Tab-separated table of C-alpha atoms (C1' of nucleotides) in Angstrom:
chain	number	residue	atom	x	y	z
F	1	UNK	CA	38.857	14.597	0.838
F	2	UNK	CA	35.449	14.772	1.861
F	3	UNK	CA	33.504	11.570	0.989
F	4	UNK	CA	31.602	11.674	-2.227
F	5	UNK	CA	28.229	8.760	-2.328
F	6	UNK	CA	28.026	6.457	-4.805
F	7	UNK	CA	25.008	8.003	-6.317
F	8	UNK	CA	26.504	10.964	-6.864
F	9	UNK	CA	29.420	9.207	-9.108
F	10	UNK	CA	27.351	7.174	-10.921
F	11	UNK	CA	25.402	10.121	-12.137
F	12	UNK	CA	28.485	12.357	-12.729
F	13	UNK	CA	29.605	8.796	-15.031
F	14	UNK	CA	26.062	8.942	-16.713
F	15	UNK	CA	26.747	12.494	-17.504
F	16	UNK	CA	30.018	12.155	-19.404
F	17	UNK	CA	28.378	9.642	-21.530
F	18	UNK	CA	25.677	12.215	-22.270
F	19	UNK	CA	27.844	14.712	-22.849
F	20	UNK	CA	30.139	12.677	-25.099
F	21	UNK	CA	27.350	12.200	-27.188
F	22	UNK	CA	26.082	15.817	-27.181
F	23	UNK	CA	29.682	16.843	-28.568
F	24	UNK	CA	29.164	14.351	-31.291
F	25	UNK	CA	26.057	15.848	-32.476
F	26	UNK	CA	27.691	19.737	-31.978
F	27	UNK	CA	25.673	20.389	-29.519
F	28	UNK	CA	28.021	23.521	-27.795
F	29	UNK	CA	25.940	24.097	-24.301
F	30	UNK	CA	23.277	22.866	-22.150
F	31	UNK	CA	20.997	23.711	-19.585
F	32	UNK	CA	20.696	21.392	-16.467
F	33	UNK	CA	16.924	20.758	-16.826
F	34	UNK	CA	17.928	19.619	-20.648
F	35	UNK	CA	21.050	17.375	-18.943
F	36	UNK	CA	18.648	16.026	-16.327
F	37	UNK	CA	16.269	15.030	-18.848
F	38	UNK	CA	18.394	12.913	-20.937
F	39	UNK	CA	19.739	11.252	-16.975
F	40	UNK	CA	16.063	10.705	-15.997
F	41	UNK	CA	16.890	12.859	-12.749
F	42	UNK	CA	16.176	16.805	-11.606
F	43	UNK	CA	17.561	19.537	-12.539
F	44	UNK	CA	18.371	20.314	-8.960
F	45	UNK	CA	20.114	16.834	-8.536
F	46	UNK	CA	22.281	17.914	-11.925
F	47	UNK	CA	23.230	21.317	-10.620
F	48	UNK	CA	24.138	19.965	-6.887
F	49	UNK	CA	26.024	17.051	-8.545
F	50	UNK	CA	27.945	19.100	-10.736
F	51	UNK	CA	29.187	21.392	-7.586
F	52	UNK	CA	31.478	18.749	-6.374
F	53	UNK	CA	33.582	18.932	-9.926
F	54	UNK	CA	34.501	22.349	-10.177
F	55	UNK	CA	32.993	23.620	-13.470
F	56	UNK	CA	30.659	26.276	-13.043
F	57	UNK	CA	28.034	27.128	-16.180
F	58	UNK	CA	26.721	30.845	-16.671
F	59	UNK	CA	23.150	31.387	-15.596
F	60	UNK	CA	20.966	32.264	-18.964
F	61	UNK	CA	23.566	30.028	-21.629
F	62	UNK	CA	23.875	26.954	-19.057
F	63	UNK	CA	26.893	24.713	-19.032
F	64	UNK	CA	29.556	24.037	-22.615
F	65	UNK	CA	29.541	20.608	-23.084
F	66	UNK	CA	33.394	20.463	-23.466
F	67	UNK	CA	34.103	22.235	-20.912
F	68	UNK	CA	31.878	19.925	-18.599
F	69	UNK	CA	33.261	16.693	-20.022
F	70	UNK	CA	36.431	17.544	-19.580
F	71	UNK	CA	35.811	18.751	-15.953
F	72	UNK	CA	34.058	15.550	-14.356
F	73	UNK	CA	36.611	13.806	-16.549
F	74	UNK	CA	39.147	14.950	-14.540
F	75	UNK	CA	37.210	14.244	-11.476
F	76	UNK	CA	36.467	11.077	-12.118
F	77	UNK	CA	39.798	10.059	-13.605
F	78	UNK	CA	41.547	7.708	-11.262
F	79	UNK	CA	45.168	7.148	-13.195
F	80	UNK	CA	46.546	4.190	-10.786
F	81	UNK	CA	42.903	1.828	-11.710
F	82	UNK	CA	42.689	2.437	-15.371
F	83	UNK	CA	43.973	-1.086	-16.098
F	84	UNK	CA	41.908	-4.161	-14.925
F	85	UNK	CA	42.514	-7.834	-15.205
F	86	UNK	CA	39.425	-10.273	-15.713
F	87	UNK	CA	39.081	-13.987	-14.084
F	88	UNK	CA	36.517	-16.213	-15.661
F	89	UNK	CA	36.841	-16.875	-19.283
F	90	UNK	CA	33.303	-18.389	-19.370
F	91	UNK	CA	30.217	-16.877	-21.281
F	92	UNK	CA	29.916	-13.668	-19.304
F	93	UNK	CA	33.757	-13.138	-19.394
F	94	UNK	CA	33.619	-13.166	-23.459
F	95	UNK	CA	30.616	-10.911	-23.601
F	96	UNK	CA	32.481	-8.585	-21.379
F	97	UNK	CA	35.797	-8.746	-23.025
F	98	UNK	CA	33.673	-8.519	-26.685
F	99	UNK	CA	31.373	-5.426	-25.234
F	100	UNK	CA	35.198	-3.465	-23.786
F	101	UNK	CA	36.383	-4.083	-27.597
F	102	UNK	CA	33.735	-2.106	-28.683
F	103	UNK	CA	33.079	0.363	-26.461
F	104	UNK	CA	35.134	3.832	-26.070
F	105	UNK	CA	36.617	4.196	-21.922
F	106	UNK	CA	39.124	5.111	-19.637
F	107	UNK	CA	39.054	2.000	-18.053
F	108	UNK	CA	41.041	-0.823	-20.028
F	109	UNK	CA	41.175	-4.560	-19.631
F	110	UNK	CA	44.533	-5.549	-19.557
F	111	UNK	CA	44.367	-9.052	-19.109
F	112	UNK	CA	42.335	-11.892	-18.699
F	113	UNK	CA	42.823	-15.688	-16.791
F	114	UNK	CA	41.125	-18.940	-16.610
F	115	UNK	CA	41.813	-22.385	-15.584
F	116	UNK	CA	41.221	-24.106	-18.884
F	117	UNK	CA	44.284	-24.932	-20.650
F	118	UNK	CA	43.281	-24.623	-23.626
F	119	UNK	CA	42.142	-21.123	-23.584
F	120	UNK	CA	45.668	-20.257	-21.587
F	121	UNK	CA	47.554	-18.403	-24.047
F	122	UNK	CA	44.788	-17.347	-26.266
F	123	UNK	CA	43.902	-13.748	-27.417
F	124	UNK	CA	40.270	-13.197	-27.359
F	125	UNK	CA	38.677	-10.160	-28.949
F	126	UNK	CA	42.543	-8.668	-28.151
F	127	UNK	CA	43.202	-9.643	-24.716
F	128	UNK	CA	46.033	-12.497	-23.915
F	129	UNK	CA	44.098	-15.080	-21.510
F	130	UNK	CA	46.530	-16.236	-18.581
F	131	UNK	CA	46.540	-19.674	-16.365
F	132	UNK	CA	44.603	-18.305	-13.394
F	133	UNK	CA	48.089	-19.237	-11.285
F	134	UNK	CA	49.360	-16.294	-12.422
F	135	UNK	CA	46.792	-13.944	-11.409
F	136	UNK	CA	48.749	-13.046	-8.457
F	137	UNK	CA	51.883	-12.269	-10.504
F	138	UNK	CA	50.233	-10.344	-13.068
F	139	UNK	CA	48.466	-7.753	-10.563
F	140	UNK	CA	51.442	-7.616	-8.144
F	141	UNK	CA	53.818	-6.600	-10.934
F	142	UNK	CA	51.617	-4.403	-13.005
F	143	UNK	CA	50.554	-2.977	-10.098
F	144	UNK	CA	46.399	-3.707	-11.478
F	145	UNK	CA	44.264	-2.129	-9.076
F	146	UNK	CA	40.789	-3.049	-10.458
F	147	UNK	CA	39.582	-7.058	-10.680
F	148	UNK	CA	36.595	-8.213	-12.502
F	149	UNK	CA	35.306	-11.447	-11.302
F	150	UNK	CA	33.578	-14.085	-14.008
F	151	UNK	CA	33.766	-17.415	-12.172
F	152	UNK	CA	31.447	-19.391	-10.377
F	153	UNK	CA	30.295	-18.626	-7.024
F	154	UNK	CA	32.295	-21.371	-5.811
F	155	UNK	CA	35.678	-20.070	-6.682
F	156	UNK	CA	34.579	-16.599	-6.673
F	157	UNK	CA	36.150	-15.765	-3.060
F	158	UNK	CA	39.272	-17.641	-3.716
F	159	UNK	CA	39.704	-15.293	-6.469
F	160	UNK	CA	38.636	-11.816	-4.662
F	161	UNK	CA	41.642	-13.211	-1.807
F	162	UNK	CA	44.360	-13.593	-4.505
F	163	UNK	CA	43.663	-10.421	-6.120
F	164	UNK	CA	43.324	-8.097	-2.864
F	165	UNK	CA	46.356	-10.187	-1.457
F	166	UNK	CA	48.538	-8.676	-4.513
F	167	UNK	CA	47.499	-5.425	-4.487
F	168	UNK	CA	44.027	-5.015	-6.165
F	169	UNK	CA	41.944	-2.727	-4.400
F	170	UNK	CA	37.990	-2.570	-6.337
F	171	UNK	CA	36.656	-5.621	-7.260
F	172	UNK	CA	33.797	-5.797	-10.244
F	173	UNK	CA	32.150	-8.609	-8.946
F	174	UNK	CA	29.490	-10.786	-11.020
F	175	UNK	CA	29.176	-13.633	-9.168
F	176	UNK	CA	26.109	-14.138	-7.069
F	177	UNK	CA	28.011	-14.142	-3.867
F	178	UNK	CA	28.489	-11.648	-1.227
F	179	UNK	CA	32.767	-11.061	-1.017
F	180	UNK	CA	34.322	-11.100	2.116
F	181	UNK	CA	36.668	-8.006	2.438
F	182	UNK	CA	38.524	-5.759	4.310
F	183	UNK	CA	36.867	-2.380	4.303
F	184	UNK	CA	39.214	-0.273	2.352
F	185	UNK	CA	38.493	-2.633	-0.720
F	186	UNK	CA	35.352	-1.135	-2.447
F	187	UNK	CA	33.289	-4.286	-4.092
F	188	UNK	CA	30.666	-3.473	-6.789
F	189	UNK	CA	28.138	-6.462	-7.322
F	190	UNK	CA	26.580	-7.395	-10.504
F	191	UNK	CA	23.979	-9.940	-9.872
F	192	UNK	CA	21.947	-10.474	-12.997
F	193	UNK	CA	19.385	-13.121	-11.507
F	194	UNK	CA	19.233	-11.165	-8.619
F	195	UNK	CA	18.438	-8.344	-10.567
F	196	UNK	CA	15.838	-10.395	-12.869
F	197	UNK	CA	14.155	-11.380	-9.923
F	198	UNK	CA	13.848	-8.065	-8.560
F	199	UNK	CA	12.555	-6.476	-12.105
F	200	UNK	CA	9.852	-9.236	-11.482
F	201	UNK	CA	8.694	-8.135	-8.258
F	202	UNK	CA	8.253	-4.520	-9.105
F	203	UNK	CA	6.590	-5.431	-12.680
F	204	UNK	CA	3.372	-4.997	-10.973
F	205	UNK	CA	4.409	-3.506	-7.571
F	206	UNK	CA	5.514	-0.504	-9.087
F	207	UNK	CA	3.742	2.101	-7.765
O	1	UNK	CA	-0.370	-1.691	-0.667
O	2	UNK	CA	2.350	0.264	1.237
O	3	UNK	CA	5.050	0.923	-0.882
O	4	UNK	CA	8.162	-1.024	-0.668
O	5	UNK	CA	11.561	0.712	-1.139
O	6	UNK	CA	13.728	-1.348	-3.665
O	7	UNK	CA	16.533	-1.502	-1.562
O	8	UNK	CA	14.442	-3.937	0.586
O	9	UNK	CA	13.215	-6.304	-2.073
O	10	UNK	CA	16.709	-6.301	-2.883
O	11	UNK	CA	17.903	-7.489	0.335
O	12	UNK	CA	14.736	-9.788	0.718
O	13	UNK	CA	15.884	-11.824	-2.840
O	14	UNK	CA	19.214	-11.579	-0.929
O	15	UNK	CA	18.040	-13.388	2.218
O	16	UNK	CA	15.993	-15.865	0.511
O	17	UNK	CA	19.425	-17.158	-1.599
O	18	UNK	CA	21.252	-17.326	1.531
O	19	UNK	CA	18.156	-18.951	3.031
O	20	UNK	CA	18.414	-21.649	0.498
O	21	UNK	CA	21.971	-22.655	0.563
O	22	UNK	CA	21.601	-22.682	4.788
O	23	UNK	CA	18.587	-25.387	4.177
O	24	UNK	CA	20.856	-27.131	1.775
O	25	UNK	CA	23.476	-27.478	4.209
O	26	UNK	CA	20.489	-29.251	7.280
O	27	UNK	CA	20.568	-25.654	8.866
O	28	UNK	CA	17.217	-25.269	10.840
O	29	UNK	CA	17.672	-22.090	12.727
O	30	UNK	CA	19.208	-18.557	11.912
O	31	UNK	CA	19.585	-15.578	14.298
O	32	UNK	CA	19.171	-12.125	12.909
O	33	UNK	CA	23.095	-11.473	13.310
O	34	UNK	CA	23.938	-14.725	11.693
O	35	UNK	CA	22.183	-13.636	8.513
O	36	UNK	CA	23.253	-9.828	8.396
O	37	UNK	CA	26.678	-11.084	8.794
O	38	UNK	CA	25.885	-13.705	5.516
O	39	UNK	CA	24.158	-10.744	3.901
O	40	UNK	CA	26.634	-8.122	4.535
O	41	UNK	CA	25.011	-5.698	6.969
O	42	UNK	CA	23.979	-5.055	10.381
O	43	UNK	CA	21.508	-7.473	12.184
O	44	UNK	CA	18.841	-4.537	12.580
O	45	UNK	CA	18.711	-3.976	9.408
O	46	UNK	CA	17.544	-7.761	8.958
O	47	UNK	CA	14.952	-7.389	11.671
O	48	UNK	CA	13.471	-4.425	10.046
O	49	UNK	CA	13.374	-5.681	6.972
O	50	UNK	CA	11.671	-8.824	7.365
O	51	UNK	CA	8.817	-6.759	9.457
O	52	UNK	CA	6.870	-6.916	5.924
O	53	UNK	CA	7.198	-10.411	4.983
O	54	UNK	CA	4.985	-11.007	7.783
O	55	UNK	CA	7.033	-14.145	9.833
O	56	UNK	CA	7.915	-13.526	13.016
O	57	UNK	CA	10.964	-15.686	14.389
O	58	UNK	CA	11.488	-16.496	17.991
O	59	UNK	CA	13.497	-14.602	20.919
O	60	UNK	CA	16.510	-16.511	21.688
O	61	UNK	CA	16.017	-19.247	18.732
O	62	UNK	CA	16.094	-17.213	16.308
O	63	UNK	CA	14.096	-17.628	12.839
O	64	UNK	CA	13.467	-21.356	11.311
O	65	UNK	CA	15.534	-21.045	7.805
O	66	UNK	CA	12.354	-22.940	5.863
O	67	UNK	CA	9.703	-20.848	7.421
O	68	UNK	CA	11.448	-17.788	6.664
O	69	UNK	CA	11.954	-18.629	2.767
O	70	UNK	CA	8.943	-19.434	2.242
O	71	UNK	CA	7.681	-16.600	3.854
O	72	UNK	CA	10.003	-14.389	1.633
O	73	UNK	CA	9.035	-16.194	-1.419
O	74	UNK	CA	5.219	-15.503	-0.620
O	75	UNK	CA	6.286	-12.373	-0.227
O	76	UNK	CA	8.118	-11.919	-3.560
O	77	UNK	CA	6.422	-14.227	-5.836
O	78	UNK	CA	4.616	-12.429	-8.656
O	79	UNK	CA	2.755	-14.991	-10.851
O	80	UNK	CA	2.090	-12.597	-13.441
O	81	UNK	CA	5.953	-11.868	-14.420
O	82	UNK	CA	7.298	-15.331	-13.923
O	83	UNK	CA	8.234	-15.372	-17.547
O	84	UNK	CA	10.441	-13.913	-19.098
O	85	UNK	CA	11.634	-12.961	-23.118
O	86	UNK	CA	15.202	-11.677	-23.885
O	87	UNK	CA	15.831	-9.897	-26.748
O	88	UNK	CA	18.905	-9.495	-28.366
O	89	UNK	CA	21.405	-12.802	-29.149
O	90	UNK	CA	25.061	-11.003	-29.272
O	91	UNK	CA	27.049	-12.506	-26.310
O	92	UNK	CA	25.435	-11.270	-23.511
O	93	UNK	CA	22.413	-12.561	-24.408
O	94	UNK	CA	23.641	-15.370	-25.033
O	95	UNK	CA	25.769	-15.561	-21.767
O	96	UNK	CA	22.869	-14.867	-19.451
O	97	UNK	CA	20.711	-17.909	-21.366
O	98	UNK	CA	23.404	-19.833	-20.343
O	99	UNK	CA	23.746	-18.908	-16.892
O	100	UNK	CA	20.060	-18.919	-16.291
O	101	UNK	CA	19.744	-22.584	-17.671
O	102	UNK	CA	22.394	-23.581	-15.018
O	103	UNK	CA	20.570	-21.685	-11.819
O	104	UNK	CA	17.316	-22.615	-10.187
O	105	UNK	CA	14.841	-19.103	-10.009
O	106	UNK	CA	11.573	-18.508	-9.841
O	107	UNK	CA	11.785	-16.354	-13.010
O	108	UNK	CA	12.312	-18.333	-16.406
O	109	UNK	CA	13.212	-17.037	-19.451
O	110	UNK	CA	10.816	-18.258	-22.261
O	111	UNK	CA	11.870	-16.762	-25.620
O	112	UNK	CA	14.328	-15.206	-27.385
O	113	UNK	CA	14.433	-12.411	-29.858
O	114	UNK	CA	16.758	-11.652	-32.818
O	115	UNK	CA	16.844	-10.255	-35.557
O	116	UNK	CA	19.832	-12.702	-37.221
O	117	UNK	CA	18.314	-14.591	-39.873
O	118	UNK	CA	20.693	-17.491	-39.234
O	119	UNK	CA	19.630	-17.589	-35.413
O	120	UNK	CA	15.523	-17.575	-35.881
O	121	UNK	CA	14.266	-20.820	-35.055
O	122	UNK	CA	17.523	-22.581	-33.407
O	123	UNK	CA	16.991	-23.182	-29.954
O	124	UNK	CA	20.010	-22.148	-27.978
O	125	UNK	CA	20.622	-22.782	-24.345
O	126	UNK	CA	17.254	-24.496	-24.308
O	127	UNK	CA	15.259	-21.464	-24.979
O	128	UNK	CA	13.597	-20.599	-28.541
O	129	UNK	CA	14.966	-18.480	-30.989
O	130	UNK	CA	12.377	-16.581	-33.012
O	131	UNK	CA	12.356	-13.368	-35.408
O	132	UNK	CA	12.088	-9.866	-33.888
O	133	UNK	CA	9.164	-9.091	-35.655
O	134	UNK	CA	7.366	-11.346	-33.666
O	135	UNK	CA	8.189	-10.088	-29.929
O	136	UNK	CA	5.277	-7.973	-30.437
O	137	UNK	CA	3.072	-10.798	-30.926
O	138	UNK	CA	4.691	-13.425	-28.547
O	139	UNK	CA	4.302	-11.053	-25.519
O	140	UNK	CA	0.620	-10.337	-26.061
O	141	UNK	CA	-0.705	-13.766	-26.965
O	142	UNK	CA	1.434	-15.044	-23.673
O	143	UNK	CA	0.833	-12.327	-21.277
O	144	UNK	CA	4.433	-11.810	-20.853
O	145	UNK	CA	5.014	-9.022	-18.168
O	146	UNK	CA	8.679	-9.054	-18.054
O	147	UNK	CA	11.653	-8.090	-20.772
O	148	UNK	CA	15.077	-8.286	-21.194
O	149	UNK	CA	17.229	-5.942	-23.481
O	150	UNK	CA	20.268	-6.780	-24.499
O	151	UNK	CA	20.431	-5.522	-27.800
O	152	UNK	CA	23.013	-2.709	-28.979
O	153	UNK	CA	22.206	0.909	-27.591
O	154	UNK	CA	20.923	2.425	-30.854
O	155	UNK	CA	18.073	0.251	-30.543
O	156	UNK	CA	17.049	-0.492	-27.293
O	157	UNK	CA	14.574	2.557	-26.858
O	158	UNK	CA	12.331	1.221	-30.202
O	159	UNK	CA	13.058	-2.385	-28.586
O	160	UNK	CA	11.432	-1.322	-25.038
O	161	UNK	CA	8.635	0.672	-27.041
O	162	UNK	CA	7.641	-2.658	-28.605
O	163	UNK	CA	7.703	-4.806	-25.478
O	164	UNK	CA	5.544	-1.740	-23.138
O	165	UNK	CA	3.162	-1.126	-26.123
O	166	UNK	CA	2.067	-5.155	-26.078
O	167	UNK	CA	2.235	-5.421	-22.023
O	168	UNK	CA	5.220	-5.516	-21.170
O	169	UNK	CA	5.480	-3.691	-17.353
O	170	UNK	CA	8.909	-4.416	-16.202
O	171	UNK	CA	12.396	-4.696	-17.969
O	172	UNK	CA	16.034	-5.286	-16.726
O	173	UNK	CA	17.847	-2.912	-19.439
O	174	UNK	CA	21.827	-4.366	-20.257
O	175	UNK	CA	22.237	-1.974	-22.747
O	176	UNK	CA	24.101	2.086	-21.941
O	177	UNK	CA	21.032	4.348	-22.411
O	178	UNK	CA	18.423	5.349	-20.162
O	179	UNK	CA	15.258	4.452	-21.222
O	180	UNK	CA	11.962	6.744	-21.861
O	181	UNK	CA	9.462	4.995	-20.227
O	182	UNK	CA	6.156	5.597	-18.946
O	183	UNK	CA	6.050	5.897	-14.816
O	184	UNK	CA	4.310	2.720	-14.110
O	185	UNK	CA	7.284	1.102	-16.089
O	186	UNK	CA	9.686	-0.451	-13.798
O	187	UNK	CA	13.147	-0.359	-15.160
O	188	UNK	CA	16.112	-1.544	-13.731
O	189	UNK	CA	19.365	-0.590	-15.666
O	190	UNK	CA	22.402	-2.969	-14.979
O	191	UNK	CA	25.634	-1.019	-17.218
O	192	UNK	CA	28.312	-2.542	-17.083
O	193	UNK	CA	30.886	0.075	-18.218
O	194	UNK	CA	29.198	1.976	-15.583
O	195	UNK	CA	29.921	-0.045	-13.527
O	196	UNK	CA	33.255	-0.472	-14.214
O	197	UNK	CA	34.037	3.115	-14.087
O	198	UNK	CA	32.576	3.584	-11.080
O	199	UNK	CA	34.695	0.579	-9.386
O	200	UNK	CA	37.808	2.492	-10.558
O	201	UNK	CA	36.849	5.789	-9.344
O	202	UNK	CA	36.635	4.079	-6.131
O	203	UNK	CA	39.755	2.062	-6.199
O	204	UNK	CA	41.653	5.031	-3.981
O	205	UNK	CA	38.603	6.994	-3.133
O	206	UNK	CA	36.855	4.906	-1.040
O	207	UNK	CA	36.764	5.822	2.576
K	1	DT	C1'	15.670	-17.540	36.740
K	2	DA	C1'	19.174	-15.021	33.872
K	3	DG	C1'	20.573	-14.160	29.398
K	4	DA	C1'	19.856	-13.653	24.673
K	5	DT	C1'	17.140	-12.399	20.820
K	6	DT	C1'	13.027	-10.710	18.835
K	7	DG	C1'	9.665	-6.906	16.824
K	8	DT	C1'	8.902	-2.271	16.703
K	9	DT	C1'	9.250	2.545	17.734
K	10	DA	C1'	12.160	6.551	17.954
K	11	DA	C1'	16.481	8.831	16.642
K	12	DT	C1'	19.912	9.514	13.382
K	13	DC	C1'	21.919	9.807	9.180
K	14	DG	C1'	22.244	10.754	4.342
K	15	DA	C1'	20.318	11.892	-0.022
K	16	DT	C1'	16.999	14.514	-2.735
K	17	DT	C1'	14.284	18.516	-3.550
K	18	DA	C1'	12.906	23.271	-2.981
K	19	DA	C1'	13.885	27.932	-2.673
K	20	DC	C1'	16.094	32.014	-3.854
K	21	DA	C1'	19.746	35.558	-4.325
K	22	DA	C1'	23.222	36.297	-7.810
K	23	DT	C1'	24.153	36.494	-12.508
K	24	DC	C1'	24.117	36.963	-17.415
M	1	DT	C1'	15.813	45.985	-18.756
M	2	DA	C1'	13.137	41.586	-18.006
M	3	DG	C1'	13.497	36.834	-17.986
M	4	DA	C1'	15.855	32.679	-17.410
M	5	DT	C1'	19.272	29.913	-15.290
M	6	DT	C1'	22.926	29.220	-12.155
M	7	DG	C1'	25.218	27.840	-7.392
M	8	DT	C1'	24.234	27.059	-2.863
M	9	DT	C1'	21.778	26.868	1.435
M	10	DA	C1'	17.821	25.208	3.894
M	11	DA	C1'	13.923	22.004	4.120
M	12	DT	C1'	12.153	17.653	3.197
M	13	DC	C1'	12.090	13.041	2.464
M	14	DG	C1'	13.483	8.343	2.989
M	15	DA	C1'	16.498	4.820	4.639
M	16	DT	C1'	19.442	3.018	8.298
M	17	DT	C1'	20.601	2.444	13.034
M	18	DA	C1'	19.792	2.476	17.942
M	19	DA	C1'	17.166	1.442	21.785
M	20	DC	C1'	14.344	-1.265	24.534
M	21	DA	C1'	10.199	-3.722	26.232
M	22	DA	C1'	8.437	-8.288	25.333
M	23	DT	C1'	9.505	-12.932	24.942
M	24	DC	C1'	11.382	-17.482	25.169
DNA sequence: TAGATTGTTAATCGATTAACAATC
DNA sequence: TAGATTGTTAATCGATTAACAATC
């Protein structure tokens, strides 16, 4: 497989979602400089992105929104890593689990741990809650392949080591530390103060 | 002013929190490979990126960890957006009041925006709670330059209309559209279902 | 001094944009 | 048909990496 960037499957993801809500409203085709409108992008980015998934439109009517959504679908669509488990019960791992309850994707939490003991054996907003000494159990024998991690940066790389030790391979990673791991394990971070910090710089560096 | 890529001020933010926990820990000097290795990339790319802060370290001693932050936080520090309002009290709102009341930043959140009757006027997590109707008014009067959305997606675009119409010239968007904005608007969009879906697509795909 | 690290320029790499023949 | 849009290749742009003289 040749490598495909990261930039390149975010916008394919950002796509779907427009699409999906293009077949809501009817909408039956669309033209890349429409599609690139609604992504904030180019029409030339939309048409080389969509080369990679193996859909092709017709010149003049542009591209049918099923038949699009369906395509990158099935690129995207990653079978073993549709389950994740979630570590960190705190704030941010409610919001999470509440905002997954609500929200329509191929990607399903499965199961969630802390070390409270009062939350262990909980369901909240659907998912069971787990001591965290089971983590390792849990992904080994469900074979989970996608971690999201809600602790505190202090525990945060104990936690990344347990789950890649049983198996986990992508890590969703909102603690405010850089992860230590072995290359094949792809780590996306989701610093909010960092991100804060850098929507301050640019609000009048922009440009 | 020669324009700064984002993926610097990124690192930069990156460097200074690193920076900060090495002067907590009595560390006085850093070499350039040191803090790639703590940052999670290669030792030019440090070098090369803290050309525009405008310290220089020294050959063979590397760069003094206090000097350095605070010539990154010179660097970074934008009076004008040092204040923040958040808008929109549902659990991640809520969540990231929380966090930000536990972490020391240079960026404070100020107010808070709902439209809940039973939240307006309750302080929660320290900060304010006050009606929606009033954002428009709060930013002006306090010169606010920076917004947070976390408000459901149907209306986050009339949300970020309200905060850019009264001054409002950067915002760090939690909710799943892409906002219209006008080009000297800085957005930066942090999805989390994005991001999740994109962690799974890489689970097997990456490398 | 010899060895290591810096700042900066040049080279490389990768991602975006432009251009255009093919198509409906 | 004439006009518009597609898929794809080539050109451009920007970001990362390599190289190395200057420095301590």
């Amino acid at each position: 497989m040749n490598k495909i960037s990261k930039h390149t499957v975010q916008r394919l993801i950002l796509y779907r979602k427009i699409l999906r809500e293009l077949i809501k409203s009817n909408v039956k085709h669309i033209f890349s400089h429409k599609l690139s409108s609604l992504a904030g992008n180019t029409p030339a980015q939309v048409r080389r992105d969509l080369m990679i998934v193996g859909y092709t439109g017709i010149p003049v009517k542009g591209y049918e929104t099923k038949e699009l959504e369906k395509a990158i679908s099935e690129f995207l669509y990653n079978p073993e890593a549709d389950k994740a488990v979630l570590v960190g019960l705190g704030h941010l791992g409610r919001a999470i689990l509440n905002y997954c309850d609500g929200v329509e994707s191929f990607v399903k939490i499965v199961a969630a741990f802390d070390i409270k003991q009062d939350l262990i054996g909980r369901i909240i907003y659907k998912i069971k809650c787990y001591d965290i000494n089971e983590l390792g159990n849990y992904v080994r024998k469900n074979k989970i392949k996608l971690g999201i991690i809600t602790v505190p940066q202090e525990v945060a790389q104990s936690i990344a080591d347990i789950m890649i030790e049983n198996g986990i391979l992508s890590i969703l990673n909102f603690s405010n530390i850089k992860l230590k791991v072995p290359p094949e394990i792809f780590v996306e971070n989701l610093d909010m103060m960092l991100s804060l910090e850098k929507a301050s710089y640019f609000a009048n560096n922009n440009k």
